[in-house]
Amino acid sequence: MTSLLEVQGVTKRFGGLTANSEITFDANAGEIVGIIGPNGAGKSTLFDLITGFERADAGEVRLDGRRITGVRPDRICALGVGRTFQKLKPFADMTVAENVMVGALARTHRMREARDRALEALAFVDLLERRDRFARELSTGQRKRLELARALATGPRLILMDEVTGGVDQRTIPGLIELVLSLKARGLAVVLIEHNMAVMMRIADRILALHAGRRIAFGPPAEVRQDALVVDAYLGSADHAA
Amino acid sequence: MADDPTLKLEAARAQPLWPRPPAWAVALGLAAGGFLIAYPAIFPSPFSLHLMIMIFLYALMAQSWNVMAGLSGQISLGHAMFFGIGAYAASVLFAKYGVSPWIGLLVGMAISALAAAAVGLPTLRLKGHYFAIATLLIGSGVQIVFSRWEWVGAASGLYIPIERTSPWLSFQFHGAKTPYYFLALGAAALGYLLVWHLRRTRFGFRLQAVRDEPEAAASLGVAVSGHKVLAFMLSGAMMSAAGTFYAQYVLVLDPERLFSLDISILVLLMTVLGGSGTLWGPALGAAILVPLSEYSRIWFGGTGRTVDLIVYGILIVLICMFRPRGLLSLIEDRLRRREGERA
């Protein structure tokens, strides 16, 4: 059986720097795959390669067996891949509902239907009450949930989430975790970048550990936690597990 | 139970797709519409009609610029080229082949849209200021071409032959300004209606997304550069229509004036002053800046040209300091919010 997402030996160089070096991993429907690694390990670049924002120098990305390397980001969205950004990108001068409608309009041409889908997505991330606010008026945690709602409104089969809990109020973290788990329960493949190791160990089915652009481990959390290379490169040095 | 999430979702779904305008806005709109229709009867002097005709034309031109900058976030510094193309297309067809300027209007719009595609396809893919620089240079290039082009009168331009038999068909009313007044009002009204509608369509939503965050828009399925090019084509066609109207109004083609950088800059100033990205901002900007320039010409004669530029400069500095989103930004924010959300 092929996985929904297959990444096969992708490499990306920026000048002399190799951001991703022959990275291979996969993600199945109904599975959460976590990506860990120190800053500069190449996590966000990997997202950009999968979603078409950067073009791989070598290797390929397949969605449902179909090669999507070199396909434009908007086409990749149409194929069923949603993503959020590490640096949040709300449409500041549109309302919250309008933001999510832009996502829904990837699947429908009708405005009424787009609004209904947007309201559903907003209810799902618990932002329904804020629907007529301008996006620029939201807090960081709310903006994260807005980005998620917007990506979900495109009806993805695979969702890539960059730094789910980074920079948000500690009290909102359990709610965000609930959201991620319910996406998995809906049968989506979820790939997430996360610095909070406690969260990652608890919710991820498999973890991909990167260091300096290379894959140093890929497997179930318990296995990755014991991996000498991971302990060395990440857990041991900076102690993010605390 | 008011806290039931399903009920809340149902309540949200039951709301109308678009917020209803508040009563004061409807009243204001009706009053303004009535005033504009009655205006020629109240102020019949040629100057007061001329003033309003220029406000309408500039309101349309600024709105066309707003489609590009306010809706899709791209700054064009060469919009005068479409104004000139619209003026020349209709007038040359009429002067040389006797084609009605109404047909010329459509031909000019089509040529402008094609020119916009030709300029936009290579430049709108680039990030940053390349588009602004490219339009600035291409705009002055087009002016030079028309100033040298013998067939259309080169630098001395072209006079549009006087035609008295069928004023509506040939788009000439000579001494009478009232028909021009209503034509300009109608053109501006159509342009604003179009943009009002556009902002509520899938295309308009996607343009605004491209303006605010192009990468996020792409991740949501929007073909970013394709949308920018389409917006530029639409914007160019609107500007071109204003050019056709203007040429039939003044009955003379002068490449120096029609393609002048002043026009490209003025439409920018008006939009930014009134509120870029808002529906009525460009009209407000035109209603402030057109009288300023017309009156300064009267009060200061030939030297007035520089006086109005000084005032424009001061206005822009004030806007940047105190209301960077334009004069209208406060009111529009409120209009787009629904009842009850207004804090």
Coordinates of C-alpha atoms in Angstrom, one line a residue:
Chain A
M1 CA 0.0 0.0 0.0
T2 CA 1.4 3.4 -0.9
S3 CA 1.1 6.2 1.6
L4 CA -0.9 9.4 0.9
L5 CA 2.3 11.5 1.1
E6 CA 5.6 10.1 0.0
V7 CA 8.7 12.1 0.1
Q8 CA 11.6 10.4 -1.6
G9 CA 15.2 11.6 -1.2
V10 CA 14.4 15.3 -1.7
T11 CA 17.4 17.7 -1.7
K12 CA 17.3 21.5 -1.7
R13 CA 20.4 23.7 -1.8
F14 CA 20.4 27.5 -1.4
G15 CA 23.8 28.5 -2.8
G16 CA 26.4 26.7 -0.7
L17 CA 23.9 25.7 2.0
T18 CA 22.1 22.4 1.8
A19 CA 18.8 23.0 3.5
N20 CA 17.5 19.5 2.8
S21 CA 19.7 16.5 2.0
E22 CA 18.1 13.4 0.6
I23 CA 15.1 13.3 3.0
T24 CA 12.7 10.4 2.8
F25 CA 9.6 10.0 4.8
D26 CA 5.9 9.3 4.3
A27 CA 2.5 10.0 6.0
N28 CA -0.7 8.0 5.9
A29 CA -4.3 9.1 6.1
G30 CA -5.4 9.2 9.8
E31 CA -1.8 9.6 11.0
I32 CA 0.1 12.4 12.7
V33 CA 3.7 12.7 11.6
G34 CA 5.8 15.2 13.7
I35 CA 8.9 16.9 12.4
I36 CA 11.5 17.9 15.0
G37 CA 14.9 19.5 14.8
P38 CA 16.7 22.6 16.0
N39 CA 16.4 25.9 14.2
G40 CA 17.9 25.7 10.8
A41 CA 17.4 21.9 10.5
G42 CA 15.4 22.4 7.3
K43 CA 11.9 21.8 8.6
S44 CA 10.1 24.7 7.0
T45 CA 12.1 24.2 3.7
L46 CA 10.7 20.7 3.7
F47 CA 7.2 22.1 3.9
D48 CA 7.9 24.5 1.1
L49 CA 9.2 21.6 -1.1
I50 CA 6.0 19.6 -0.4
T51 CA 3.6 22.5 -1.1
G52 CA 5.4 23.8 -4.2
F53 CA 6.8 27.0 -2.8
E54 CA 10.3 25.7 -3.5
R55 CA 11.5 23.4 -6.1
A56 CA 13.6 20.4 -5.1
D57 CA 17.0 20.0 -6.7
A58 CA 16.7 16.2 -6.5
G59 CA 14.2 13.6 -5.3
E60 CA 10.5 13.7 -5.6
V61 CA 7.2 14.2 -3.7
R62 CA 4.2 12.0 -4.4
L63 CA 0.6 12.5 -3.3
D64 CA -1.5 9.4 -3.6
G65 CA 1.2 8.0 -5.9
R66 CA 1.1 11.0 -8.2
R67 CA 4.3 13.0 -8.6
I68 CA 3.8 16.6 -7.5
T69 CA 7.4 17.8 -7.6
G70 CA 7.6 21.2 -9.5
V71 CA 3.8 21.7 -9.4
R72 CA 2.6 25.2 -8.5
P73 CA 1.3 25.8 -5.0
D74 CA -2.2 26.7 -6.1
R75 CA -2.4 23.4 -8.1
I76 CA -1.1 21.5 -5.1
C77 CA -3.9 23.0 -3.0
A78 CA -6.4 21.9 -5.6
L79 CA -5.0 18.3 -5.2
G80 CA -5.9 18.3 -1.5
V81 CA -2.9 19.7 0.4
G82 CA -3.4 22.4 3.0
R83 CA -0.8 24.2 5.0
T84 CA -0.2 26.9 7.6
F85 CA 2.8 29.1 7.9
Q86 CA 5.4 29.6 10.6
K87 CA 5.2 33.3 10.1
L88 CA 1.4 33.8 10.2
K89 CA -0.1 35.3 7.1
P90 CA -3.7 36.4 7.8
F91 CA -5.4 38.5 5.2
A92 CA -5.3 41.5 7.5
D93 CA -7.8 43.8 5.8
M94 CA -10.5 41.1 5.4
T95 CA -12.8 39.8 8.1
V96 CA -12.2 36.5 9.8
A97 CA -15.1 34.9 7.8
E98 CA -13.9 36.4 4.5
N99 CA -10.4 35.0 5.2
V100 CA -11.8 31.5 5.5
M101 CA -14.1 32.0 2.5
V102 CA -11.0 32.5 0.4
G103 CA -10.0 29.0 1.4
A104 CA -13.5 27.6 0.7
L105 CA -13.5 29.2 -2.7
A106 CA -10.9 26.7 -3.8
R107 CA -13.7 24.2 -3.8
T108 CA -16.7 26.1 -4.8
H109 CA -17.6 29.1 -7.0
R110 CA -20.7 30.0 -5.1
M111 CA -20.3 32.6 -2.4
R112 CA -23.2 31.3 -0.3
E113 CA -21.7 27.9 -0.2
A114 CA -18.3 29.3 0.5
R115 CA -19.7 31.2 3.5
D116 CA -21.4 28.1 4.9
R117 CA -18.2 26.1 4.6
A118 CA -16.2 28.9 6.2
L119 CA -18.6 29.1 9.1
E120 CA -18.3 25.4 9.7
A121 CA -14.5 25.6 9.7
L122 CA -14.7 28.6 12.1
A123 CA -17.0 26.7 14.4
F124 CA -14.5 23.8 14.3
V125 CA -11.6 25.9 15.4
D126 CA -13.8 27.8 17.9
L127 CA -13.6 31.2 16.1
L128 CA -17.2 31.5 15.1
E129 CA -17.9 34.4 17.5
R130 CA -15.0 36.4 15.9
R131 CA -16.3 36.0 12.4
D132 CA -16.9 39.6 11.6
R133 CA -13.7 41.0 13.2
F134 CA -10.9 42.0 10.9
A135 CA -8.1 39.5 10.9
R136 CA -5.7 42.1 12.1
E137 CA -7.7 42.4 15.4
L138 CA -7.0 38.8 16.4
S139 CA -4.4 37.6 19.0
T140 CA -1.6 35.3 17.9
G141 CA -3.4 32.2 19.2
Q142 CA -6.6 33.2 17.3
R143 CA -4.6 33.9 14.2
K144 CA -3.1 30.4 14.3
R145 CA -6.6 28.9 14.5
L146 CA -7.7 31.2 11.7
E147 CA -4.9 29.9 9.5
L148 CA -5.9 26.4 10.3
A149 CA -9.6 27.1 9.5
R150 CA -8.6 28.7 6.2
A151 CA -6.5 25.7 5.2
L152 CA -9.2 23.2 6.3
A153 CA -11.9 25.1 4.3
T154 CA -10.0 24.0 1.1
G155 CA -11.0 20.5 2.0
P156 CA -7.5 18.9 2.2
R157 CA -6.6 15.3 2.6
L158 CA -3.2 16.2 3.9
I159 CA -2.5 19.2 6.2
L160 CA 0.9 20.6 7.0
M161 CA 1.0 22.7 10.2
D162 CA 4.1 24.8 11.0
E163 CA 4.6 25.4 14.8
V164 CA 1.2 24.7 16.2
T165 CA 1.9 25.8 19.7
G166 CA 4.8 28.2 19.2
G167 CA 4.2 31.7 20.6
V168 CA 0.7 31.1 21.9
D169 CA -0.7 31.4 25.4
Q170 CA 0.0 28.3 27.4
R171 CA -3.7 27.9 28.4
T172 CA -4.7 27.5 24.7
I173 CA -2.3 24.6 24.0
P174 CA -4.7 21.8 25.2
G175 CA -7.4 23.2 22.8
L176 CA -4.9 23.2 19.9
I177 CA -3.9 19.7 20.6
E178 CA -7.6 18.6 20.6
L179 CA -7.9 20.2 17.2
V180 CA -5.0 18.3 15.8
L181 CA -6.3 15.0 17.2
S182 CA -9.7 15.6 15.8
L183 CA -8.2 16.1 12.3
K184 CA -6.6 12.8 12.6
A185 CA -9.9 11.3 13.7
R186 CA -11.5 12.7 10.6
G187 CA -9.0 10.7 8.5
L188 CA -6.6 13.5 7.4
A189 CA -2.9 13.0 7.2
V190 CA -1.4 15.6 9.5
V191 CA 2.3 16.6 9.3
L192 CA 3.3 19.1 11.9
I193 CA 6.4 20.9 13.0
E194 CA 6.5 21.4 16.7
H195 CA 9.1 22.5 19.2
N196 CA 7.2 21.4 22.3
M197 CA 8.6 17.9 22.8
A198 CA 6.1 16.9 25.5
V199 CA 3.2 17.6 23.0
M200 CA 5.0 15.9 20.2
M201 CA 5.8 12.7 22.1
R202 CA 2.2 12.5 23.1
I203 CA 0.3 13.0 19.9
A204 CA 2.6 12.0 17.0
D205 CA 2.3 8.5 15.6
R206 CA 5.7 8.8 13.9
I207 CA 8.4 11.4 14.3
L208 CA 10.9 12.6 11.7
A209 CA 14.0 14.1 13.3
L210 CA 16.1 16.5 11.2
H211 CA 19.5 17.9 11.9
A212 CA 21.5 20.2 9.6
G213 CA 19.2 19.3 6.7
R214 CA 19.6 15.5 7.1
R215 CA 17.2 12.9 8.4
I216 CA 18.7 11.4 11.6
A217 CA 15.7 9.4 12.7
F218 CA 12.2 8.4 11.5
G219 CA 9.9 6.2 13.6
P220 CA 7.5 5.9 16.5
P221 CA 8.1 8.5 19.3
A222 CA 9.5 5.9 21.8
E223 CA 12.1 4.8 19.3
V224 CA 13.1 8.3 18.3
R225 CA 13.4 9.3 21.9
Q226 CA 16.0 6.6 22.4
D227 CA 17.9 7.4 19.3
A228 CA 21.5 8.3 20.1
L229 CA 21.7 10.8 17.3
V230 CA 18.5 12.6 18.3
V231 CA 19.6 12.8 21.9
D232 CA 22.9 14.2 20.8
A233 CA 21.7 16.6 18.3
Y234 CA 18.6 17.9 19.9
L235 CA 17.3 16.5 23.2
G236 CA 20.6 16.4 25.0
S237 CA 22.0 19.7 24.0
A238 CA 19.2 22.2 24.3
D239 CA 16.9 20.2 26.5
H240 CA 13.6 21.1 24.8
A241 CA 11.9 18.3 26.7
A242 CA 11.7 20.3 29.8
Chain B
M1 CA -29.5 27.0 25.2
A2 CA -27.6 29.9 23.8
D3 CA -24.2 28.2 24.3
D4 CA -25.0 25.2 22.2
P5 CA -22.4 25.2 19.4
T6 CA -24.7 23.7 16.8
L7 CA -27.3 26.5 17.5
K8 CA -24.6 29.1 17.2
L9 CA -23.6 27.7 13.8
E10 CA -27.2 27.6 12.7
A11 CA -27.7 31.3 13.8
A12 CA -24.5 32.3 11.9
R13 CA -25.7 30.5 8.8
A14 CA -29.1 32.2 9.0
Q15 CA -27.5 35.6 8.6
P16 CA -27.6 37.2 5.2
L17 CA -24.6 36.6 3.0
W18 CA -23.7 40.3 3.0
P19 CA -24.3 42.7 5.9
R20 CA -27.1 45.1 5.2
P21 CA -26.0 48.8 5.0
P22 CA -27.1 50.9 8.0
A23 CA -30.0 53.2 7.5
W24 CA -27.8 56.3 7.6
A25 CA -25.7 55.0 4.7
V26 CA -28.8 54.3 2.6
A27 CA -30.2 57.8 3.3
L28 CA -26.8 59.4 2.5
G29 CA -26.6 57.5 -0.8
L30 CA -30.1 58.4 -1.9
A31 CA -29.5 62.1 -0.9
A32 CA -26.2 62.1 -2.8
G33 CA -27.7 60.5 -5.9
G34 CA -30.6 62.9 -5.9
F35 CA -28.3 65.9 -5.6
L36 CA -26.1 64.7 -8.5
I37 CA -29.1 64.3 -10.7
A38 CA -30.5 67.7 -9.8
Y39 CA -27.1 69.4 -9.9
P40 CA -27.2 70.7 -13.6
A41 CA -30.5 72.3 -12.8
I42 CA -29.2 74.0 -9.7
F43 CA -25.8 75.0 -11.0
P44 CA -26.1 75.4 -14.7
S45 CA -23.0 77.5 -15.3
P46 CA -20.4 75.9 -17.7
F47 CA -17.7 76.0 -15.0
S48 CA -19.7 74.3 -12.3
L49 CA -20.7 71.6 -14.8
H50 CA -17.1 71.3 -16.0
L51 CA -15.9 70.9 -12.5
M52 CA -18.3 68.0 -11.8
I53 CA -17.4 66.3 -15.2
M54 CA -13.8 66.3 -14.2
I55 CA -14.6 64.9 -10.8
F56 CA -16.6 62.1 -12.3
L57 CA -13.9 61.2 -14.8
Y58 CA -11.1 61.3 -12.2
A59 CA -13.3 59.3 -9.8
L60 CA -13.5 56.6 -12.5
M61 CA -9.8 56.8 -13.2
A62 CA -8.8 56.6 -9.6
Q63 CA -11.2 53.7 -9.1
S64 CA -9.5 51.9 -12.0
W65 CA -6.1 52.5 -10.3
N66 CA -7.7 51.2 -7.1
V67 CA -8.6 47.9 -8.7
M68 CA -4.9 47.3 -9.3
A69 CA -3.5 48.8 -6.1
G70 CA -6.3 48.6 -3.6
L71 CA -7.6 45.2 -4.6
S72 CA -4.6 43.3 -5.8
G73 CA -1.8 45.3 -4.2
Q74 CA 0.2 46.3 -7.3
I75 CA 1.4 49.9 -7.7
S76 CA 1.2 51.1 -11.3
L77 CA 2.9 54.3 -12.2
G78 CA 2.0 54.2 -15.8
H79 CA -1.8 54.3 -15.8
A80 CA -1.9 57.3 -18.1
M81 CA -0.9 55.0 -21.0
F82 CA -4.4 53.4 -20.9
F83 CA -6.0 56.8 -20.6
G84 CA -4.2 57.8 -23.8
I85 CA -4.9 54.6 -25.6
G86 CA -8.6 55.0 -24.9
A87 CA -8.5 58.6 -26.1
Y88 CA -6.6 57.8 -29.3
A89 CA -8.4 54.6 -30.2
A90 CA -11.8 56.2 -30.3
S91 CA -10.7 59.5 -31.8
V92 CA -8.5 58.1 -34.5
L93 CA -11.3 55.6 -35.5
F94 CA -13.7 58.5 -35.7
A95 CA -11.5 61.0 -37.4
K96 CA -10.1 58.7 -40.0
Y97 CA -12.9 56.2 -40.6
G98 CA -16.0 57.8 -39.2
V99 CA -16.5 55.0 -36.7
S100 CA -18.8 56.0 -33.8
P101 CA -16.8 56.7 -30.6
W102 CA -19.1 54.2 -28.8
I103 CA -17.5 51.4 -30.9
G104 CA -14.1 53.2 -30.4
L105 CA -14.7 53.0 -26.6
L106 CA -14.9 49.2 -26.8
V107 CA -12.0 49.0 -29.1
G108 CA -9.9 51.2 -26.8
M109 CA -10.8 49.0 -23.8
A110 CA -9.8 45.9 -25.7
I111 CA -6.5 47.3 -26.8
S112 CA -5.8 48.6 -23.3
A113 CA -6.6 45.2 -21.8
L114 CA -4.2 43.5 -24.3
A115 CA -1.5 46.1 -23.5
A116 CA -2.0 45.5 -19.8
A117 CA -1.6 41.7 -20.4
A118 CA 1.6 42.4 -22.5
V119 CA 3.1 44.6 -19.7
G120 CA 1.7 42.5 -16.8
L121 CA 2.6 38.9 -17.9
P122 CA 6.4 39.4 -17.7
T123 CA 6.5 42.0 -14.8
L124 CA 3.7 40.8 -12.4
R125 CA 5.6 37.6 -11.7
L126 CA 8.3 39.6 -10.1
K127 CA 8.1 40.5 -6.4
G128 CA 8.9 43.9 -5.1
H129 CA 9.0 47.2 -7.0
Y130 CA 9.7 45.9 -10.5
F131 CA 6.1 46.3 -11.6
A132 CA 6.0 49.9 -10.5
I133 CA 9.3 50.7 -12.2
A134 CA 8.3 48.8 -15.4
T135 CA 5.0 50.6 -15.7
L136 CA 6.7 54.0 -15.1
L137 CA 9.2 53.4 -17.9
I138 CA 6.7 51.8 -20.3
G139 CA 4.3 54.6 -19.7
S140 CA 6.8 57.2 -20.7
G141 CA 7.9 55.0 -23.6
V142 CA 4.3 54.9 -24.9
Q143 CA 4.1 58.7 -24.7
I144 CA 7.2 59.1 -26.8
V145 CA 5.9 56.7 -29.4
F146 CA 2.7 58.7 -29.8
S147 CA 4.6 62.0 -29.9
R148 CA 6.6 60.7 -32.9
W149 CA 3.9 58.8 -34.7
E150 CA 3.0 60.8 -37.8
W151 CA -0.1 58.9 -38.7
V152 CA -1.8 60.1 -35.5
G153 CA -0.5 63.6 -35.7
A154 CA 2.8 63.1 -33.8
A155 CA 3.6 65.8 -31.2
S156 CA 0.9 68.3 -32.4
G157 CA -1.8 65.6 -31.9
L158 CA -5.1 65.4 -33.6
Y159 CA -8.3 67.5 -33.7
I160 CA -11.5 65.5 -33.7
P161 CA -13.7 66.7 -36.6
I162 CA -16.9 68.5 -35.6
E163 CA -20.0 66.5 -36.3
R164 CA -23.4 68.1 -35.8
T165 CA -25.9 65.7 -37.3
S166 CA -26.2 63.0 -34.6
P167 CA -24.8 64.2 -31.3
W168 CA -25.5 60.9 -29.4
L169 CA -23.9 58.7 -32.0
S170 CA -20.9 60.9 -32.6
F171 CA -20.6 61.7 -28.9
Q172 CA -20.4 65.5 -29.4
F173 CA -22.6 68.1 -27.8
H174 CA -20.4 71.2 -28.4
G175 CA -21.8 74.1 -26.4
A176 CA -24.0 72.0 -24.2
K177 CA -22.3 70.6 -21.1
T178 CA -25.3 68.9 -19.5
P179 CA -25.2 65.8 -21.8
Y180 CA -21.5 65.4 -21.0
Y181 CA -22.3 65.7 -17.3
F182 CA -24.7 62.8 -17.4
L183 CA -22.5 60.7 -19.6
A184 CA -19.6 61.2 -17.2
L185 CA -21.8 60.5 -14.2
G186 CA -23.2 57.4 -15.9
A187 CA -19.7 56.1 -16.7
A188 CA -18.4 56.7 -13.2
A189 CA -21.6 55.1 -11.7
L190 CA -21.1 52.0 -13.9
G191 CA -17.5 51.8 -12.9
Y192 CA -18.3 51.9 -9.2
L193 CA -21.2 49.5 -9.6
L194 CA -18.8 47.1 -11.3
V195 CA -16.2 47.3 -8.6
W196 CA -18.8 47.1 -5.8
H197 CA -20.0 43.8 -7.4
L198 CA -16.4 42.6 -8.0
R199 CA -15.6 42.9 -4.3
R200 CA -18.3 40.4 -3.6
T201 CA -17.2 37.8 -6.2
R202 CA -14.8 34.9 -5.9
F203 CA -12.4 36.8 -8.1
G204 CA -12.6 39.9 -5.9
F205 CA -12.0 37.9 -2.8
R206 CA -9.1 36.2 -4.3
L207 CA -7.6 39.5 -5.4
Q208 CA -7.8 40.9 -1.9
A209 CA -6.1 37.7 -0.6
V210 CA -3.3 38.2 -3.1
R211 CA -3.0 41.8 -2.0
D212 CA -2.7 41.0 1.7
E213 CA -0.6 37.8 1.6
P214 CA 0.3 36.4 -1.8
E215 CA 1.9 33.2 -0.4
A216 CA -1.1 32.4 1.8
A217 CA -3.3 33.0 -1.2
A218 CA -1.3 30.6 -3.3
S219 CA -1.6 28.0 -0.5
L220 CA -5.4 28.4 -0.7
G221 CA -5.5 27.6 -4.5
V222 CA -5.1 31.1 -6.0
A223 CA -3.0 31.4 -9.1
V224 CA -1.3 34.6 -7.9
S225 CA 0.3 36.0 -11.0
G226 CA -2.6 35.1 -13.2
H227 CA -5.0 37.0 -10.9
K228 CA -2.7 40.0 -10.9
V229 CA -2.6 40.1 -14.7
L230 CA -6.4 39.8 -15.0
A231 CA -6.8 42.6 -12.5
F232 CA -4.4 44.8 -14.5
M233 CA -6.4 44.1 -17.7
L234 CA -9.6 45.1 -16.0
S235 CA -8.0 48.2 -14.5
G236 CA -6.5 49.2 -17.9
A237 CA -9.8 48.8 -19.6
M238 CA -11.6 51.0 -17.1
M239 CA -8.9 53.7 -17.4
S240 CA -9.2 53.5 -21.2
A241 CA -13.0 54.2 -21.0
A242 CA -12.3 57.4 -19.1
G243 CA -9.8 58.4 -21.8
T244 CA -12.3 57.9 -24.5
F245 CA -14.9 60.1 -22.6
Y246 CA -12.3 62.8 -22.0
A247 CA -11.2 63.0 -25.6
Q248 CA -14.7 63.4 -26.9
Y249 CA -15.2 66.1 -24.2
V250 CA -12.2 68.2 -25.1
L251 CA -12.2 67.2 -28.9
V252 CA -8.4 67.4 -29.1
L253 CA -5.7 64.7 -28.8
D254 CA -2.5 66.0 -27.2
P255 CA 0.0 63.3 -26.4
E256 CA 1.8 65.6 -24.0
R257 CA -1.3 65.8 -21.8
L258 CA -3.0 62.5 -22.4
F259 CA 0.0 60.3 -21.6
S260 CA 1.4 62.6 -18.9
L261 CA 2.9 61.3 -15.7
D262 CA 0.8 63.8 -13.9
I263 CA -2.3 61.7 -14.6
S264 CA -0.6 58.5 -13.4
I265 CA 0.4 60.2 -10.2
L266 CA -2.9 62.0 -9.7
V267 CA -5.0 58.8 -9.7
L268 CA -2.5 57.4 -7.2
L269 CA -2.8 60.5 -4.9
M270 CA -6.6 60.5 -5.1
T271 CA -6.9 56.9 -4.2
V272 CA -4.4 57.0 -1.3
L273 CA -6.0 60.2 0.0
G274 CA -9.5 58.8 0.0
G275 CA -8.5 55.3 1.0
S276 CA -6.9 52.7 -1.1
G277 CA -8.8 49.4 -1.2
T278 CA -12.1 51.1 -0.1
L279 CA -15.0 51.5 -2.6
W280 CA -15.6 55.2 -2.1
G281 CA -12.1 56.4 -1.3
P282 CA -11.1 57.1 -4.9
A283 CA -14.3 59.2 -5.4
L284 CA -13.6 61.2 -2.2
G285 CA -10.1 61.8 -3.3
A286 CA -11.2 63.0 -6.7
A287 CA -13.8 65.3 -5.1
I288 CA -11.1 66.9 -3.0
L289 CA -8.2 67.1 -5.5
V290 CA -10.0 68.1 -8.8
P291 CA -11.5 71.3 -7.3
L292 CA -8.1 72.1 -5.7
S293 CA -6.4 71.9 -9.1
E294 CA -9.2 73.7 -11.0
Y295 CA -9.4 76.6 -8.5
S296 CA -5.7 77.0 -8.1
R297 CA -5.5 77.4 -11.9
I298 CA -8.1 80.1 -11.6
W299 CA -6.7 81.9 -8.7
F300 CA -3.0 81.7 -9.6
G301 CA -3.3 81.5 -13.4
G302 CA -0.4 79.7 -15.1
T303 CA 1.6 79.5 -12.0
G304 CA -1.2 77.6 -10.2
R305 CA 0.1 74.3 -11.5
T306 CA 2.9 74.4 -9.0
V307 CA 0.7 75.6 -6.2
D308 CA -1.6 72.6 -6.4
L309 CA 1.4 70.2 -6.5
I310 CA 2.6 71.8 -3.2
V311 CA -0.8 71.3 -1.7
Y312 CA -0.9 67.7 -2.9
G313 CA 2.5 67.1 -1.3
I314 CA 1.3 68.5 2.0
L315 CA -1.8 66.4 1.9
I316 CA 0.1 63.2 1.3
V317 CA 2.4 63.9 4.2
L318 CA -0.6 64.5 6.5
I319 CA -2.3 61.4 5.3
C320 CA 0.8 59.3 5.9
M321 CA 1.1 60.7 9.4
F322 CA -2.5 60.6 10.6
R323 CA -4.6 58.3 8.4
P324 CA -2.3 56.0 6.4
R325 CA -5.3 53.9 5.3
G326 CA -7.0 57.0 3.8
L327 CA -9.8 59.3 4.9
L328 CA -12.5 56.7 4.5
S329 CA -10.9 53.9 6.4
L330 CA -12.8 54.5 9.6
I331 CA -16.2 54.5 8.1
E332 CA -15.7 51.6 5.7
D333 CA -14.5 49.4 8.6
R334 CA -17.8 50.0 10.3
L335 CA -19.9 49.4 7.2
R336 CA -18.4 46.0 6.5
R337 CA -19.1 44.8 10.0
R338 CA -22.5 43.4 10.9
E339 CA -24.9 44.8 13.4
G340 CA -24.0 43.9 17.0
E341 CA -20.4 43.4 16.1
R342 CA -19.9 47.2 16.1
A343 CA -18.0 47.9 19.3

